[in-house]
mmCIF file of C-alpha atoms in Angstrom:
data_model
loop_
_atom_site.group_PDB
_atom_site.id
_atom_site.type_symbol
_atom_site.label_atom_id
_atom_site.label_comp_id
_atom_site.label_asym_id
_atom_site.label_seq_id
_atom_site.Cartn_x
_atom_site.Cartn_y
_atom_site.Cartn_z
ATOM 1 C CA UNK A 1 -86.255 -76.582 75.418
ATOM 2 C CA UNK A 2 -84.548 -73.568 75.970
ATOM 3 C CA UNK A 3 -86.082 -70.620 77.902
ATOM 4 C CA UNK A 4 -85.648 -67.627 75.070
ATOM 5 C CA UNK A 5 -83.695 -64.543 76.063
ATOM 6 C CA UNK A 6 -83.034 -61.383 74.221
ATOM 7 C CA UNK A 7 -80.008 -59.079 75.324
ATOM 8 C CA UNK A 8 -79.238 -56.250 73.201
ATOM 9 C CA UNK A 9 -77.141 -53.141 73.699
ATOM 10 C CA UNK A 10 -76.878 -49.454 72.923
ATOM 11 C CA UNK A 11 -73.100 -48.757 72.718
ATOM 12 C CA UNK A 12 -69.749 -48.868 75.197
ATOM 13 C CA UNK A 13 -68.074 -45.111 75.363
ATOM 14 C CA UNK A 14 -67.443 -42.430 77.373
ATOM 15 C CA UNK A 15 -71.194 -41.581 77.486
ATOM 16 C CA UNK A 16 -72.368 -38.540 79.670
ATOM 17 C CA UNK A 17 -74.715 -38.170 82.248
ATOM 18 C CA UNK A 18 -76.981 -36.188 80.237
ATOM 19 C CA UNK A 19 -77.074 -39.102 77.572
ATOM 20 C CA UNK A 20 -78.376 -41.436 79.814
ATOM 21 C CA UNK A 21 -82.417 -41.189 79.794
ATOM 22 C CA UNK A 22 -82.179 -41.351 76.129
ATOM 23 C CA UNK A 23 -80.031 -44.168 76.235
ATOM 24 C CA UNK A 24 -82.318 -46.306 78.695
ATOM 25 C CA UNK A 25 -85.391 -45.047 76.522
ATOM 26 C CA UNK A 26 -84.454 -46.534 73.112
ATOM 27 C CA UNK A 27 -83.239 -49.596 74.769
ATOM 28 C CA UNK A 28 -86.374 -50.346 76.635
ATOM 29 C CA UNK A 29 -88.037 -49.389 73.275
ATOM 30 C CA UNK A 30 -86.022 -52.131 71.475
ATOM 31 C CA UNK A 31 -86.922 -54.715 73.722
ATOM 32 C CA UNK A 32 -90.842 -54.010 73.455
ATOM 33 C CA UNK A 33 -90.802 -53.899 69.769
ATOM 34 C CA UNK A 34 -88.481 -56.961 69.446
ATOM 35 C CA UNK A 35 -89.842 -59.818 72.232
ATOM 36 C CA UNK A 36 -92.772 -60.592 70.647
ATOM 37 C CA UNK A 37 -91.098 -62.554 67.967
ATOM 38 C CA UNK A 38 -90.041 -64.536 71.262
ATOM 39 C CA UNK A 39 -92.675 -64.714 73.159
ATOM 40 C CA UNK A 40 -95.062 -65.944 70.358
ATOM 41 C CA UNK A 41 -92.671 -69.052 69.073
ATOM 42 C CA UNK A 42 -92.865 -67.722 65.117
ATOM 43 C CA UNK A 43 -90.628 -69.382 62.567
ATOM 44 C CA UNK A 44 -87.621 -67.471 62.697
ATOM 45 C CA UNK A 45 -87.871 -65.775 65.709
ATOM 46 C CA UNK A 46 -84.830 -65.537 67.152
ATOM 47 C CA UNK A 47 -83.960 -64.087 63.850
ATOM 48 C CA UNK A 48 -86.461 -61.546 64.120
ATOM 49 C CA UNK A 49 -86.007 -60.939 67.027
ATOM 50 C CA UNK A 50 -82.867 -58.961 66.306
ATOM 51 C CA UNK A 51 -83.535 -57.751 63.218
ATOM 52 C CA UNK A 52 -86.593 -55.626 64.707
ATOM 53 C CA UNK A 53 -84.349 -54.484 68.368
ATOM 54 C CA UNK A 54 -81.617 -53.387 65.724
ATOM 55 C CA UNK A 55 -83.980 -51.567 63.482
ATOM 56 C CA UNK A 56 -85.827 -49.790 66.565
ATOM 57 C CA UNK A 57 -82.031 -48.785 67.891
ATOM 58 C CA UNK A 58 -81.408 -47.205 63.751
ATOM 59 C CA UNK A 59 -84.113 -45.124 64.163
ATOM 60 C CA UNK A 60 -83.229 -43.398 67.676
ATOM 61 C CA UNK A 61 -81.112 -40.475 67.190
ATOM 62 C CA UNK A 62 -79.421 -41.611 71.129
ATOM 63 C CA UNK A 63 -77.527 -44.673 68.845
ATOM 64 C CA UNK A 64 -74.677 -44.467 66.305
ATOM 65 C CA UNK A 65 -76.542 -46.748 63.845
ATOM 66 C CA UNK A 66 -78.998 -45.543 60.701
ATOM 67 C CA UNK A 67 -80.072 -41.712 62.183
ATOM 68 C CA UNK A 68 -77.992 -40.152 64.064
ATOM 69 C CA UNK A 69 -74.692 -42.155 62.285
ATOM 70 C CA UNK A 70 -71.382 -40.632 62.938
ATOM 71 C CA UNK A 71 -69.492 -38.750 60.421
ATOM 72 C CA UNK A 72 -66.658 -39.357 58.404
ATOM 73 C CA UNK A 73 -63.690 -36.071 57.757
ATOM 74 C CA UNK A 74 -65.819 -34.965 54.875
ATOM 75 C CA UNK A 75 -69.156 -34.969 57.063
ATOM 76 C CA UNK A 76 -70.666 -38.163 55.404
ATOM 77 C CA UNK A 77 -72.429 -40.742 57.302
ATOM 78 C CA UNK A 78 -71.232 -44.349 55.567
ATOM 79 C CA UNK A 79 -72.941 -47.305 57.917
ATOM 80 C CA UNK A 80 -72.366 -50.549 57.946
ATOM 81 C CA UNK A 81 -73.507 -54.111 59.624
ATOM 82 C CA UNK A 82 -73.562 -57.928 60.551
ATOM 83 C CA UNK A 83 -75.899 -60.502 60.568
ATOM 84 C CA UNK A 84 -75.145 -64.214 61.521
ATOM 85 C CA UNK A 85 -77.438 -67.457 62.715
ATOM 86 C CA UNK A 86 -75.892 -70.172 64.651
ATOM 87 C CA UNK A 87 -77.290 -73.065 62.841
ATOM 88 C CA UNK A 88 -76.240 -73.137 59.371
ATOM 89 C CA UNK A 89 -73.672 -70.399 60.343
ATOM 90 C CA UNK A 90 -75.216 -68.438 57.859
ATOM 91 C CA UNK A 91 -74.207 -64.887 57.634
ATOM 92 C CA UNK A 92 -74.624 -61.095 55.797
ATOM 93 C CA UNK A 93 -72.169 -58.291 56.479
ATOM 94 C CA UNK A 94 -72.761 -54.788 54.891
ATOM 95 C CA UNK A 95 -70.564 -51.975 54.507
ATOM 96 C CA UNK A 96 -70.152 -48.222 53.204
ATOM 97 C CA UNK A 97 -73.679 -48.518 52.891
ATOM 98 C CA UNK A 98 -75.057 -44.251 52.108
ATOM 99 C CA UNK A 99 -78.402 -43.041 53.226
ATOM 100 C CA UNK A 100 -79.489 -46.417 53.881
ATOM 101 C CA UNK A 101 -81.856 -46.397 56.891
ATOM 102 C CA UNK A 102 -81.463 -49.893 57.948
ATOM 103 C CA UNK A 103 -78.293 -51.409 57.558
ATOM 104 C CA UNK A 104 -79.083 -54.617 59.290
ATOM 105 C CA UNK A 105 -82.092 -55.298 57.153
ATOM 106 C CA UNK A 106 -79.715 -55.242 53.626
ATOM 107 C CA UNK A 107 -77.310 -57.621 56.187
ATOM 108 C CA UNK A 108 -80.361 -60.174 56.308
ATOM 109 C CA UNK A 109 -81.357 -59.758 52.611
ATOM 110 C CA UNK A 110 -77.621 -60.703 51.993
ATOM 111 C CA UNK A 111 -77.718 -63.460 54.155
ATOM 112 C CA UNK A 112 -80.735 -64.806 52.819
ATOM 113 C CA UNK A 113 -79.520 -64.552 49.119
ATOM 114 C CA UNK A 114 -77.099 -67.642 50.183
ATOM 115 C CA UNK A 115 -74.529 -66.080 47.288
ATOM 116 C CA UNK A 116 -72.187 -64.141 49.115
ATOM 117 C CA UNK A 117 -71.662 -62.976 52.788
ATOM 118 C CA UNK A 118 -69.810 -59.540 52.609
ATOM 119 C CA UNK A 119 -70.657 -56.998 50.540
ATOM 120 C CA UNK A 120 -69.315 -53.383 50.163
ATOM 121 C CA UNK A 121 -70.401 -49.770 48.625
ATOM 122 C CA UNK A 122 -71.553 -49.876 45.403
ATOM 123 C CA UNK A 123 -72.364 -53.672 45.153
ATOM 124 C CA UNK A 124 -73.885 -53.694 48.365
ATOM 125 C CA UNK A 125 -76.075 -50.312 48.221
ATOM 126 C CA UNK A 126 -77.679 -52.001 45.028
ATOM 127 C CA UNK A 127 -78.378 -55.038 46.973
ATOM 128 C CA UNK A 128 -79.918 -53.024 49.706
ATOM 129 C CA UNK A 129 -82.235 -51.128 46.759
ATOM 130 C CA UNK A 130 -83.158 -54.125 45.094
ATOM 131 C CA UNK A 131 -84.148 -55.662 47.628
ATOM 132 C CA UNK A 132 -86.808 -53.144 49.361
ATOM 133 C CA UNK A 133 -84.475 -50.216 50.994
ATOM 134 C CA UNK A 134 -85.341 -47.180 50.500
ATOM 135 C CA UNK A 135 -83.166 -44.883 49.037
ATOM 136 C CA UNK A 136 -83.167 -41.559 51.230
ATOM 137 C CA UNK A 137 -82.326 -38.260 50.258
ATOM 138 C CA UNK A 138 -78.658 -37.361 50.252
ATOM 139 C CA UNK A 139 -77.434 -36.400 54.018
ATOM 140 C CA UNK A 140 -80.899 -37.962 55.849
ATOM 141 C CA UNK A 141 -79.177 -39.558 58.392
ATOM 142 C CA UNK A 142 -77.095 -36.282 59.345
ATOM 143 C CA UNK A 143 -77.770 -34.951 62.712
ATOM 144 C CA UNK A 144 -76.036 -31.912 64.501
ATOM 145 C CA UNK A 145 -75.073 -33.754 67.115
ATOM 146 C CA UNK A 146 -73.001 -35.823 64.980
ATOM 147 C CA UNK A 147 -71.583 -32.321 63.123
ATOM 148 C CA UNK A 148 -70.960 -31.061 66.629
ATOM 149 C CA UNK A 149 -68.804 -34.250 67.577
ATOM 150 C CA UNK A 150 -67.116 -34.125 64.028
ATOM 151 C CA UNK A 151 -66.418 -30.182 64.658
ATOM 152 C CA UNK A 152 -64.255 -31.104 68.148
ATOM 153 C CA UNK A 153 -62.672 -34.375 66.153
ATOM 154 C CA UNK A 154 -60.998 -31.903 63.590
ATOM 155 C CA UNK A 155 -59.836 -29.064 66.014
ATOM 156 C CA UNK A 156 -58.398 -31.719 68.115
ATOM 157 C CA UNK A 157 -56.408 -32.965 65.124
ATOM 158 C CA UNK A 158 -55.452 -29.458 64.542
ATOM 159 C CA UNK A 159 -54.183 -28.387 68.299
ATOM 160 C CA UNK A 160 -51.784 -31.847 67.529
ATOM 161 C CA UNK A 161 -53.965 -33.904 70.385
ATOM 162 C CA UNK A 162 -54.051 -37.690 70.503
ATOM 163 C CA UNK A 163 -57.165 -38.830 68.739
ATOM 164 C CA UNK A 164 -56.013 -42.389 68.592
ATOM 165 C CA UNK A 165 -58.913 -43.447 70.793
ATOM 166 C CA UNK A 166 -61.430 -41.026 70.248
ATOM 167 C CA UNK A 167 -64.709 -42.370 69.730
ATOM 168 C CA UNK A 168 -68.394 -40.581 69.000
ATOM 169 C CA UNK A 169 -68.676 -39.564 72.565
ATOM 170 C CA UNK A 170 -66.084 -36.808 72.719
ATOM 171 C CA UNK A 171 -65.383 -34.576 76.124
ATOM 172 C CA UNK A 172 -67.440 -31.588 76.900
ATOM 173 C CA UNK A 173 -70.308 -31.976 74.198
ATOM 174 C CA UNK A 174 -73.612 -34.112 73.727
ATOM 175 C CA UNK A 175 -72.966 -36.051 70.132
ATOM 176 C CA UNK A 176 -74.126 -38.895 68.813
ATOM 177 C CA UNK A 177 -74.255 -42.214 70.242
ATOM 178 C CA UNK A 178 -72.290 -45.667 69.318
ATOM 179 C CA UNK A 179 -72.889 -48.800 68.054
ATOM 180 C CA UNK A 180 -76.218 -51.086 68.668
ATOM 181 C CA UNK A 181 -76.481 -54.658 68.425
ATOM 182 C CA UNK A 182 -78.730 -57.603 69.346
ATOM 183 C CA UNK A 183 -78.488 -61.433 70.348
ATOM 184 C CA UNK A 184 -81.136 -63.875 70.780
ATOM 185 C CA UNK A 185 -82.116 -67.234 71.582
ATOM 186 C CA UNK A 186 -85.476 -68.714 70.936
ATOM 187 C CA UNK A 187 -87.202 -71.629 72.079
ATOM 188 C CA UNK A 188 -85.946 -74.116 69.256
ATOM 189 C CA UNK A 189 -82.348 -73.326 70.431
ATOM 190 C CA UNK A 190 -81.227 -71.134 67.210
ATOM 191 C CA UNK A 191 -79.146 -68.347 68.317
ATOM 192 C CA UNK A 192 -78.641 -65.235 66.260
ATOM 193 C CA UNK A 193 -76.394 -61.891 66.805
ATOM 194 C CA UNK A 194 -76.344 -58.892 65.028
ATOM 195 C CA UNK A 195 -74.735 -55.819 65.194
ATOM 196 C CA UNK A 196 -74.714 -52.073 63.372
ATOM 197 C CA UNK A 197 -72.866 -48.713 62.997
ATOM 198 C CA UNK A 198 -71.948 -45.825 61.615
ATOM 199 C CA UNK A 199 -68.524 -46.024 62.800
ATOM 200 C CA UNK A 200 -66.121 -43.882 64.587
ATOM 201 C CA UNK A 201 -66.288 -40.099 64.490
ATOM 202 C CA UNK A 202 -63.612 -38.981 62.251
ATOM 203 C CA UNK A 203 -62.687 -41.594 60.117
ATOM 204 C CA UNK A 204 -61.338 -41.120 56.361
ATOM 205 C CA UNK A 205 -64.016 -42.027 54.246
ATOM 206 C CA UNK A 206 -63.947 -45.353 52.917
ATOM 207 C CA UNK A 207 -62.922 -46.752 56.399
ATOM 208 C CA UNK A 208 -64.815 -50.318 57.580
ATOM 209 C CA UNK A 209 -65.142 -51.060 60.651
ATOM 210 C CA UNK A 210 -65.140 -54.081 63.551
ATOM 211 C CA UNK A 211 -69.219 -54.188 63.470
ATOM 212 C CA UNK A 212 -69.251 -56.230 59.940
ATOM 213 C CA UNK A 213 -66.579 -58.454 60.793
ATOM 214 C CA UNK A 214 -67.434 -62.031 61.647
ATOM 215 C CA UNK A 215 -65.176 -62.506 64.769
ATOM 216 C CA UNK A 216 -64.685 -59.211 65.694
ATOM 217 C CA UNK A 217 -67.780 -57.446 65.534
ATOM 218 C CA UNK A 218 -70.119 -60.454 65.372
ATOM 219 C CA UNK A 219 -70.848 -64.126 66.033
ATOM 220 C CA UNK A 220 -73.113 -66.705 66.723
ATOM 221 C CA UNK A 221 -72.973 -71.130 67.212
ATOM 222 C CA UNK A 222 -75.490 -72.876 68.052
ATOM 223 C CA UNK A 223 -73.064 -75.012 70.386
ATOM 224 C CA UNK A 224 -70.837 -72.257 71.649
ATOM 225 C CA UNK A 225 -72.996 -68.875 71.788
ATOM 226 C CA UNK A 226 -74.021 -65.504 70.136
ATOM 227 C CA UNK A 227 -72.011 -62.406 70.390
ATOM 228 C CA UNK A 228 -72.427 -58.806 69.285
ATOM 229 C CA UNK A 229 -69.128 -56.289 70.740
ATOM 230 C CA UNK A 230 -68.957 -52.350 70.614
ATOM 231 C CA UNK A 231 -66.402 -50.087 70.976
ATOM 232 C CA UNK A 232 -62.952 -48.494 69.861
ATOM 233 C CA UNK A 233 -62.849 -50.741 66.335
ATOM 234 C CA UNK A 234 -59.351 -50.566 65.225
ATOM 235 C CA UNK A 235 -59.137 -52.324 68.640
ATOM 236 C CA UNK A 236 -61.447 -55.001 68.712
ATOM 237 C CA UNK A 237 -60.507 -56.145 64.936
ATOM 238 C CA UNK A 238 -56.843 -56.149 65.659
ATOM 239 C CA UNK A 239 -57.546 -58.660 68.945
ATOM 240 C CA UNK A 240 -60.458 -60.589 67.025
ATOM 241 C CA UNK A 241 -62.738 -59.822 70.292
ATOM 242 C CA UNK A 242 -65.879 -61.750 69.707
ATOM 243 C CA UNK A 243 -64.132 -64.846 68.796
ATOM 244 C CA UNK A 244 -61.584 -64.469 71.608
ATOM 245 C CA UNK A 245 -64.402 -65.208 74.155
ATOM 246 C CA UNK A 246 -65.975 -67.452 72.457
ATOM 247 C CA UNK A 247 -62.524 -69.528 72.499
ATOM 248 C CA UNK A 248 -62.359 -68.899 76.308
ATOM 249 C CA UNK A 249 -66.058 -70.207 76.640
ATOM 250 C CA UNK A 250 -65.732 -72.901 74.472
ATOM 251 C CA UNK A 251 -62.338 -74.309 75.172
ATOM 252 C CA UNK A 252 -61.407 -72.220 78.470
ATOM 253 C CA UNK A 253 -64.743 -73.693 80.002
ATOM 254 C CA UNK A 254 -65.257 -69.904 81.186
ATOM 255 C CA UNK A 255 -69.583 -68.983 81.649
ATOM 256 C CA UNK A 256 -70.235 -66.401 79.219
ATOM 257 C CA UNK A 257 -70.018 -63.606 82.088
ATOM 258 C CA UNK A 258 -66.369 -64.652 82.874
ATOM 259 C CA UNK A 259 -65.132 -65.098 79.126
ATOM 260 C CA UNK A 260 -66.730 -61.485 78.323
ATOM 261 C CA UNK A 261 -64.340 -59.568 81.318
ATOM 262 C CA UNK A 262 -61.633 -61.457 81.013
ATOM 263 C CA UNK A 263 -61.051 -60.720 76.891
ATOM 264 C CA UNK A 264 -62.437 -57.527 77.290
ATOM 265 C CA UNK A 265 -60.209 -56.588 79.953
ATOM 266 C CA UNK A 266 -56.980 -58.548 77.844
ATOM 267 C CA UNK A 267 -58.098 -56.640 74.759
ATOM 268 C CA UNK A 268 -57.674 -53.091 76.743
ATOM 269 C CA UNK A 269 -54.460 -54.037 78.913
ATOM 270 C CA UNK A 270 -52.658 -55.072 75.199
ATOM 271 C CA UNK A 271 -53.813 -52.612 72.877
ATOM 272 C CA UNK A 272 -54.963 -49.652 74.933
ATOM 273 C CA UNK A 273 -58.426 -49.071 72.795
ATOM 274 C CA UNK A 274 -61.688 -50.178 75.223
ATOM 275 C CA UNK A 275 -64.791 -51.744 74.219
ATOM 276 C CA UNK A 276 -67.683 -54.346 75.671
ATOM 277 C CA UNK A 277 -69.668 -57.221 74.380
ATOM 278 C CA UNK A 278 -72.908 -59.021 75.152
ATOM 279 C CA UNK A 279 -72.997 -62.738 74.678
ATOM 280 C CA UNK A 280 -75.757 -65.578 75.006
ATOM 281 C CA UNK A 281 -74.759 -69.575 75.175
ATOM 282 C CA UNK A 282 -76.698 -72.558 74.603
ATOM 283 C CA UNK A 283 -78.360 -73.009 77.680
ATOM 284 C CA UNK A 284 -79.022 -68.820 77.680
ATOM 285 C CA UNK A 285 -76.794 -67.591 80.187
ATOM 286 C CA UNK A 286 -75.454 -64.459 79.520
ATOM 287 C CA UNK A 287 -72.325 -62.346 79.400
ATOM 288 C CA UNK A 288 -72.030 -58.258 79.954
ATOM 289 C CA UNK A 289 -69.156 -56.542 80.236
ATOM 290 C CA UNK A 290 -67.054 -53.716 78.928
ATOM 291 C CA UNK A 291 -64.082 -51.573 79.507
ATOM 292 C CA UNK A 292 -65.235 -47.909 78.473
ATOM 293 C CA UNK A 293 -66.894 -45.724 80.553
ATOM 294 C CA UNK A 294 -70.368 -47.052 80.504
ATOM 295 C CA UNK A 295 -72.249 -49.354 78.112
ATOM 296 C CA UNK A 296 -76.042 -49.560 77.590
ATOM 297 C CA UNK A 297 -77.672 -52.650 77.445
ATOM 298 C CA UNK A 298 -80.929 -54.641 78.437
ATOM 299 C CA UNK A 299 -82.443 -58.147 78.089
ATOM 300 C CA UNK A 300 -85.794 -59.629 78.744
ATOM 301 C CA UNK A 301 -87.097 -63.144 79.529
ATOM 302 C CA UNK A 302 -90.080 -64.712 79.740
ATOM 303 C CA UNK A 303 -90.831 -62.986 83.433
ATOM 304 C CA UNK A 304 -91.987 -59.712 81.653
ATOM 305 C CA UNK A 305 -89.193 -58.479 83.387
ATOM 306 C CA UNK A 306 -86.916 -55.804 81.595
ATOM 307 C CA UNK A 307 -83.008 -55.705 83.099
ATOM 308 C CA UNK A 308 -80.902 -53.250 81.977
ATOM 309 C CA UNK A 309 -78.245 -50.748 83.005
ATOM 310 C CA UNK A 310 -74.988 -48.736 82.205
ATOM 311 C CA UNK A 311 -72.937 -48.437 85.092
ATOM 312 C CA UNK A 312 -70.920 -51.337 86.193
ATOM 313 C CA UNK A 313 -72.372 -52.818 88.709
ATOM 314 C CA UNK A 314 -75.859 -51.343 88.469
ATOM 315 C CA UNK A 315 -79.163 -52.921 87.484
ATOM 316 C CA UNK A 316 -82.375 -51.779 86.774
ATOM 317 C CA UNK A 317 -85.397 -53.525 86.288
ATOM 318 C CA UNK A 318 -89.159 -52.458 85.042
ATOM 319 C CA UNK A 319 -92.468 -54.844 83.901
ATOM 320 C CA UNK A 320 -91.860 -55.084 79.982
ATOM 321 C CA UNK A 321 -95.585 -54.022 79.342
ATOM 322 C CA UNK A 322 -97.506 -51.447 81.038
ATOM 323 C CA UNK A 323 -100.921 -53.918 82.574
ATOM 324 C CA UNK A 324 -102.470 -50.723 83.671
ATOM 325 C CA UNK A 325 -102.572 -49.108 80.099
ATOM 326 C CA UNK A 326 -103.530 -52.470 78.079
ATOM 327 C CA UNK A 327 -106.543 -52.945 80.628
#
């Protein structure tokens, strides 16, 4: 019986130093609000797991998912996202989702309809309605970070700059954050990954991302791993990057750490965009790595341990739960 693990992570970018308590806040938060579907054995927990750590990331302004959502060139937030178990290899993927809180909760109600596995604007905003979303207000998920970040997109595009690679964290301001996702494995041995986003900064509206693309943005086998990536997305859909390491684990007999820098570092060197990934196997060892400036991420076990960091090389570690404030 495997020991369960959750790993989730709060975006790979050029994130500044003044980003960083916020950063290490909502991902601690994640991982309180998310482990007990772990730690108590429930049906479904690795399942729920990630739903709830991706749904406590949507809500932080720090994270480019649900609130706080990049914008598109007319100022729009459109999110999107993935869901995917390793059993059945059952899967939902969202997409051009507006004023949709919870992108990764319409992914699962997908999913669970057994119909259909991608589903886009229209179609998929009445799924998320009908099936318990709330509809917000028009331009709830708008934040002035994100405006502030779209504002220095546009005159860059004006002055003629390169914004090939430009990503929500853009030099000199404090904008929004970037993508969120989520993998877990729970004591039966099912493995599920999920991911969500509101994109890149910039983008003409109507754009989809990596985040909702099995293989690129998200994946998850029971016998190879679970996988959610982050980063530049043009680049990780053109080099398929979640799949790509779970090729080198699965038939490059690489651990999950060494298939995660080595295709993460290939998908940089041959494209030029960066980007990182967490990943989980069978046996729950896991993979971190990334390319971009810094990444945010964090797992717990069952040591009431939380890990997490955003540096490379750098770990930090705290007790999950607070004994002195629950006695």
């Amino acid at each position: 019986m495997p020991r369960p693990v959750l790993l989730i992570h709060g975006g790979a970018g050029d994130i500044s130093d003044g980003r960083i308590a916020g950063k290490f806040a909502g991902i601690k938060q994640a991982l309180r609000a998310a482990w007990k579907h772990l730690a108590e054995g429930e049906e479904n927990a690795a399942l729920n797991a990630v739903e709830a750590a991706v749904r406590s990331m949507e809500l932080d302004e720090a994270f480019n998912a649900g609130y706080g959502a990049c914008l598109n060139t007319k100022g729009e937030v459109e999110v999107e996202a993935s869901l995917m178990e390793g059993k059945h290899l059952g899967a939902g993927c969202v997409t051009l989702l507006r004023d949709i809180m919870h992108p990764i909760t319409v992914a699962r109600r997908l999913m669970e309809k057994k119909r259909h596995t991608f589903l886009g604007a229209a179609a998929a905003q009445e799924l998320a309605i009908a099936t318990g979303s709330e509809q917000l207000a028009a331009g709830s998920l708008w934040t002035a970070s994100a405006q502030q970040a779209l504002d220095e997109f546009l005159e860059m595009e004006k002055q003629g700059k390169d914004t090939i690679f430009a990503r929500t964290e853009l030099a000199g301001i404090e904008p929004s954050g970037e993508t969120v996702g989520a993998v877990a494995l729970d004591a039966t041995g099912q493995i599920v990954a999920g991911t969500s986003t509101g994109g890149i900064t910039g983008k003409w509206p109507g754009r989809i991302g990596d985040t909702p693309l099995l293989g690129c943005g998200t994946y998850a086998d029971n016998c190879i791993g679970g996988i959610s990536t982050t980063g530049h997305g043009e680049t990780i859909m053109r080099y398929n990057l979640a799949q790509r390491i779970l090729a080198a684990m699965r038939y490059g007999k690489l651990t999950p750490q060494e298939a995660c820098e080595q295709q993460c570092q290939e998908m940089t060197q041959r494209i030029g965009g960066t980007g990182g990934a967490i990943v989980i196997d069978p046996q729950g060892e896991l993979g971190i790595s990334w390319t971009s400036k810094r990444m945010a991420w964090g797992y717990v076990r069952d040591d009431g341990i939380i890990y997490y960091g955003i540096e490379h090389k750098v770990i930090h570690q705290e007790p999950l739960f607070d004994e002195s404030k629950a006695a």
